[in-house]
Amino acid sequence: MSQIKIYALQTTIEQFRNQLSHGIHKALIESLDYPIEKKFQRFIALAEEDFIYPNDRSQHYLIIEISMFEGRSTEAKKRLIQNIFTYIQQQCGISTQDIEITIFETPKCNWGIRGQHADELQLNYQVDV
């Protein structure tokens, strides 16, 4: 399970929402052997006065937060981050200088999904990649 939050200026989200969604999901599928149908994304559009960032970032600055079950290898997480950088740059033309990614991992017992604790669910994909 992975939940994705994408924070950016309203104008950036309006311009690139579909490409960002596709690129991030493609990176999850390829890097973590993640199921295609498991797409959980939230775009948080911010007004300029609500999004303060350093002067060395552009108006396309993005913060991507990924919450997921613990268990992926360091190599898989590094591959995921690199693929997100690559796909966003390719599909949106947004510089990697303007992309920050954080992965938050939690035990499955800390997730509630479809009325169950996640550690009791039968998953149709592997977490230990």
PDB file of C-alpha atoms in Angstrom:
ATOM      1  CA  MET A   1       0.000   0.000   0.000  1.00  0.00           C
ATOM      2  CA  SER A   2       1.252   3.451  -0.880  1.00  0.00           C
ATOM      3  CA  GLN A   3      -0.506   6.760  -0.370  1.00  0.00           C
ATOM      4  CA  ILE A   4       0.950   9.686  -2.306  1.00  0.00           C
ATOM      5  CA  LYS A   5       0.607  13.395  -1.524  1.00  0.00           C
ATOM      6  CA  ILE A   6       1.829  15.947  -4.046  1.00  0.00           C
ATOM      7  CA  TYR A   7       2.165  19.535  -2.826  1.00  0.00           C
ATOM      8  CA  ALA A   8       2.661  22.347  -5.335  1.00  0.00           C
ATOM      9  CA  LEU A   9       1.383  25.707  -6.420  1.00  0.00           C
ATOM     10  CA  GLN A  10      -2.153  25.607  -7.811  1.00  0.00           C
ATOM     11  CA  THR A  11      -0.875  26.639 -11.247  1.00  0.00           C
ATOM     12  CA  THR A  12       1.679  23.809 -11.333  1.00  0.00           C
ATOM     13  CA  ILE A  13      -0.913  21.202 -10.375  1.00  0.00           C
ATOM     14  CA  GLU A  14      -3.369  22.521 -12.960  1.00  0.00           C
ATOM     15  CA  GLN A  15      -0.677  22.403 -15.651  1.00  0.00           C
ATOM     16  CA  PHE A  16       0.872  19.009 -14.837  1.00  0.00           C
ATOM     17  CA  ARG A  17      -1.621  16.953 -12.752  1.00  0.00           C
ATOM     18  CA  ASN A  18      -2.102  14.158 -15.307  1.00  0.00           C
ATOM     19  CA  GLN A  19       1.587  13.857 -16.202  1.00  0.00           C
ATOM     20  CA  LEU A  20       2.630  13.890 -12.527  1.00  0.00           C
ATOM     21  CA  SER A  21       0.020  11.257 -11.676  1.00  0.00           C
ATOM     22  CA  HIS A  22       1.137   9.018 -14.519  1.00  0.00           C
ATOM     23  CA  GLY A  23       4.878   9.443 -13.865  1.00  0.00           C
ATOM     24  CA  ILE A  24       4.659   8.802 -10.125  1.00  0.00           C
ATOM     25  CA  HIS A  25       2.456   5.752 -10.600  1.00  0.00           C
ATOM     26  CA  LYS A  26       4.697   4.379 -13.343  1.00  0.00           C
ATOM     27  CA  ALA A  27       7.669   4.718 -10.970  1.00  0.00           C
ATOM     28  CA  LEU A  28       5.801   2.782  -8.249  1.00  0.00           C
ATOM     29  CA  ILE A  29       4.880  -0.002 -10.657  1.00  0.00           C
ATOM     30  CA  GLU A  30       8.384  -0.362 -12.077  1.00  0.00           C
ATOM     31  CA  SER A  31      10.378   0.182  -8.884  1.00  0.00           C
ATOM     32  CA  LEU A  32       8.294  -1.737  -6.360  1.00  0.00           C
ATOM     33  CA  ASP A  33       6.472  -4.226  -8.605  1.00  0.00           C
ATOM     34  CA  TYR A  34       3.333  -2.387  -7.508  1.00  0.00           C
ATOM     35  CA  PRO A  35      -0.087  -3.356  -8.934  1.00  0.00           C
ATOM     36  CA  ILE A  36      -1.354  -1.062 -11.713  1.00  0.00           C
ATOM     37  CA  GLU A  37      -4.826  -0.765 -10.177  1.00  0.00           C
ATOM     38  CA  LYS A  38      -3.514   0.468  -6.783  1.00  0.00           C
ATOM     39  CA  LYS A  39      -3.442   4.199  -7.435  1.00  0.00           C
ATOM     40  CA  PHE A  40      -3.848   6.420  -4.359  1.00  0.00           C
ATOM     41  CA  GLN A  41      -2.847  10.036  -4.941  1.00  0.00           C
ATOM     42  CA  ARG A  42      -3.818  13.392  -3.480  1.00  0.00           C
ATOM     43  CA  PHE A  43      -2.871  16.679  -5.042  1.00  0.00           C
ATOM     44  CA  ILE A  44      -2.643  19.535  -2.569  1.00  0.00           C
ATOM     45  CA  ALA A  45      -2.815  22.796  -4.508  1.00  0.00           C
ATOM     46  CA  LEU A  46      -1.427  25.784  -2.660  1.00  0.00           C
ATOM     47  CA  ALA A  47      -1.783  29.515  -3.151  1.00  0.00           C
ATOM     48  CA  GLU A  48       1.504  31.383  -3.546  1.00  0.00           C
ATOM     49  CA  GLU A  49       1.173  32.917  -0.066  1.00  0.00           C
ATOM     50  CA  ASP A  50       0.759  29.430   1.457  1.00  0.00           C
ATOM     51  CA  PHE A  51       3.793  27.795  -0.159  1.00  0.00           C
ATOM     52  CA  ILE A  52       7.083  29.226   1.004  1.00  0.00           C
ATOM     53  CA  TYR A  53      10.257  27.745  -0.444  1.00  0.00           C
ATOM     54  CA  PRO A  54      13.872  28.784  -1.150  1.00  0.00           C
ATOM     55  CA  ASN A  55      14.746  31.185  -3.946  1.00  0.00           C
ATOM     56  CA  ASP A  56      16.739  28.491  -5.763  1.00  0.00           C
ATOM     57  CA  ARG A  57      13.495  26.638  -6.612  1.00  0.00           C
ATOM     58  CA  SER A  58      11.147  27.594  -9.443  1.00  0.00           C
ATOM     59  CA  GLN A  59       7.383  28.077  -9.517  1.00  0.00           C
ATOM     60  CA  HIS A  60       7.166  24.321 -10.344  1.00  0.00           C
ATOM     61  CA  TYR A  61       8.657  23.234  -7.015  1.00  0.00           C
ATOM     62  CA  LEU A  62       7.059  19.975  -5.789  1.00  0.00           C
ATOM     63  CA  ILE A  63       7.033  18.117  -2.498  1.00  0.00           C
ATOM     64  CA  ILE A  64       6.061  14.466  -2.826  1.00  0.00           C
ATOM     65  CA  GLU A  65       5.292  12.447   0.318  1.00  0.00           C
ATOM     66  CA  ILE A  66       4.922   8.693   0.043  1.00  0.00           C
ATOM     67  CA  SER A  67       3.405   6.735   2.928  1.00  0.00           C
ATOM     68  CA  MET A  68       3.811   2.994   2.560  1.00  0.00           C
ATOM     69  CA  PHE A  69       4.104  -0.294   4.392  1.00  0.00           C
ATOM     70  CA  GLU A  70       7.572  -0.967   5.704  1.00  0.00           C
ATOM     71  CA  GLY A  71       9.546  -3.779   4.130  1.00  0.00           C
ATOM     72  CA  ARG A  72      11.010  -2.482   0.879  1.00  0.00           C
ATOM     73  CA  SER A  73      14.759  -2.720   0.443  1.00  0.00           C
ATOM     74  CA  THR A  74      16.958   0.365   0.395  1.00  0.00           C
ATOM     75  CA  GLU A  75      17.737  -0.370  -3.249  1.00  0.00           C
ATOM     76  CA  ALA A  76      14.024  -0.486  -4.170  1.00  0.00           C
ATOM     77  CA  LYS A  77      13.364   2.838  -2.421  1.00  0.00           C
ATOM     78  CA  LYS A  78      16.349   4.485  -4.121  1.00  0.00           C
ATOM     79  CA  ARG A  79      15.146   3.127  -7.471  1.00  0.00           C
ATOM     80  CA  LEU A  80      11.671   4.552  -6.761  1.00  0.00           C
ATOM     81  CA  ILE A  81      13.034   8.002  -5.944  1.00  0.00           C
ATOM     82  CA  GLN A  82      15.274   8.047  -9.011  1.00  0.00           C
ATOM     83  CA  ASN A  83      12.458   6.889 -11.289  1.00  0.00           C
ATOM     84  CA  ILE A  84      10.135   9.606  -9.953  1.00  0.00           C
ATOM     85  CA  PHE A  85      12.813  12.223 -10.691  1.00  0.00           C
ATOM     86  CA  THR A  86      13.323  10.816 -14.186  1.00  0.00           C
ATOM     87  CA  TYR A  87       9.646  10.477 -15.164  1.00  0.00           C
ATOM     88  CA  ILE A  88       8.658  13.919 -13.875  1.00  0.00           C
ATOM     89  CA  GLN A  89      11.565  15.529 -15.699  1.00  0.00           C
ATOM     90  CA  GLN A  90      10.755  13.622 -18.901  1.00  0.00           C
ATOM     91  CA  GLN A  91       6.988  14.091 -18.835  1.00  0.00           C
ATOM     92  CA  CYS A  92       6.707  17.585 -17.343  1.00  0.00           C
ATOM     93  CA  GLY A  93      10.066  19.191 -18.000  1.00  0.00           C
ATOM     94  CA  ILE A  94      10.343  19.974 -14.285  1.00  0.00           C
ATOM     95  CA  SER A  95      13.952  20.063 -13.101  1.00  0.00           C
ATOM     96  CA  THR A  96      15.045  17.598 -10.432  1.00  0.00           C
ATOM     97  CA  GLN A  97      16.186  20.715  -8.512  1.00  0.00           C
ATOM     98  CA  ASP A  98      12.449  21.415  -8.037  1.00  0.00           C
ATOM     99  CA  ILE A  99      11.457  17.960  -6.743  1.00  0.00           C
ATOM    100  CA  GLU A 100      11.716  16.751  -3.161  1.00  0.00           C
ATOM    101  CA  ILE A 101      10.560  13.275  -2.173  1.00  0.00           C
ATOM    102  CA  THR A 102      10.100  11.792   1.286  1.00  0.00           C
ATOM    103  CA  ILE A 103       9.163   8.188   2.020  1.00  0.00           C
ATOM    104  CA  PHE A 104       7.407   7.426   5.304  1.00  0.00           C
ATOM    105  CA  GLU A 105       7.294   3.725   6.185  1.00  0.00           C
ATOM    106  CA  THR A 106       5.052   2.290   8.867  1.00  0.00           C
ATOM    107  CA  PRO A 107       4.252  -1.236  10.013  1.00  0.00           C
ATOM    108  CA  LYS A 108       1.153  -2.771   8.445  1.00  0.00           C
ATOM    109  CA  CYS A 109      -0.451  -2.986  11.908  1.00  0.00           C
ATOM    110  CA  ASN A 110      -0.624   0.832  11.884  1.00  0.00           C
ATOM    111  CA  TRP A 111      -2.897   0.870   8.806  1.00  0.00           C
ATOM    112  CA  GLY A 112      -6.643   0.298   8.674  1.00  0.00           C
ATOM    113  CA  ILE A 113      -7.931  -0.672   5.227  1.00  0.00           C
ATOM    114  CA  ARG A 114     -11.410  -1.817   4.183  1.00  0.00           C
ATOM    115  CA  GLY A 115     -12.428  -2.497   7.794  1.00  0.00           C
ATOM    116  CA  GLN A 116      -9.318  -4.537   8.646  1.00  0.00           C
ATOM    117  CA  HIS A 117      -5.852  -4.071  10.009  1.00  0.00           C
ATOM    118  CA  ALA A 118      -3.455  -4.198   7.083  1.00  0.00           C
ATOM    119  CA  ASP A 119      -1.367  -6.905   8.738  1.00  0.00           C
ATOM    120  CA  GLU A 120      -4.432  -9.167   8.459  1.00  0.00           C
ATOM    121  CA  LEU A 121      -5.071  -8.470   4.765  1.00  0.00           C
ATOM    122  CA  GLN A 122      -4.196 -10.809   1.942  1.00  0.00           C
ATOM    123  CA  LEU A 123      -2.260  -8.630  -0.495  1.00  0.00           C
ATOM    124  CA  ASN A 124      -2.020  -9.340  -4.211  1.00  0.00           C
ATOM    125  CA  TYR A 125       1.552  -7.974  -4.331  1.00  0.00           C
ATOM    126  CA  GLN A 126       4.844  -8.331  -2.472  1.00  0.00           C
ATOM    127  CA  VAL A 127       6.096  -5.713  -0.059  1.00  0.00           C
ATOM    128  CA  ASP A 128       9.564  -7.189   0.429  1.00  0.00           C
ATOM    129  CA  VAL A 129      11.063  -6.146  -2.899  1.00  0.00           C
TER     130      VAL A 129
END
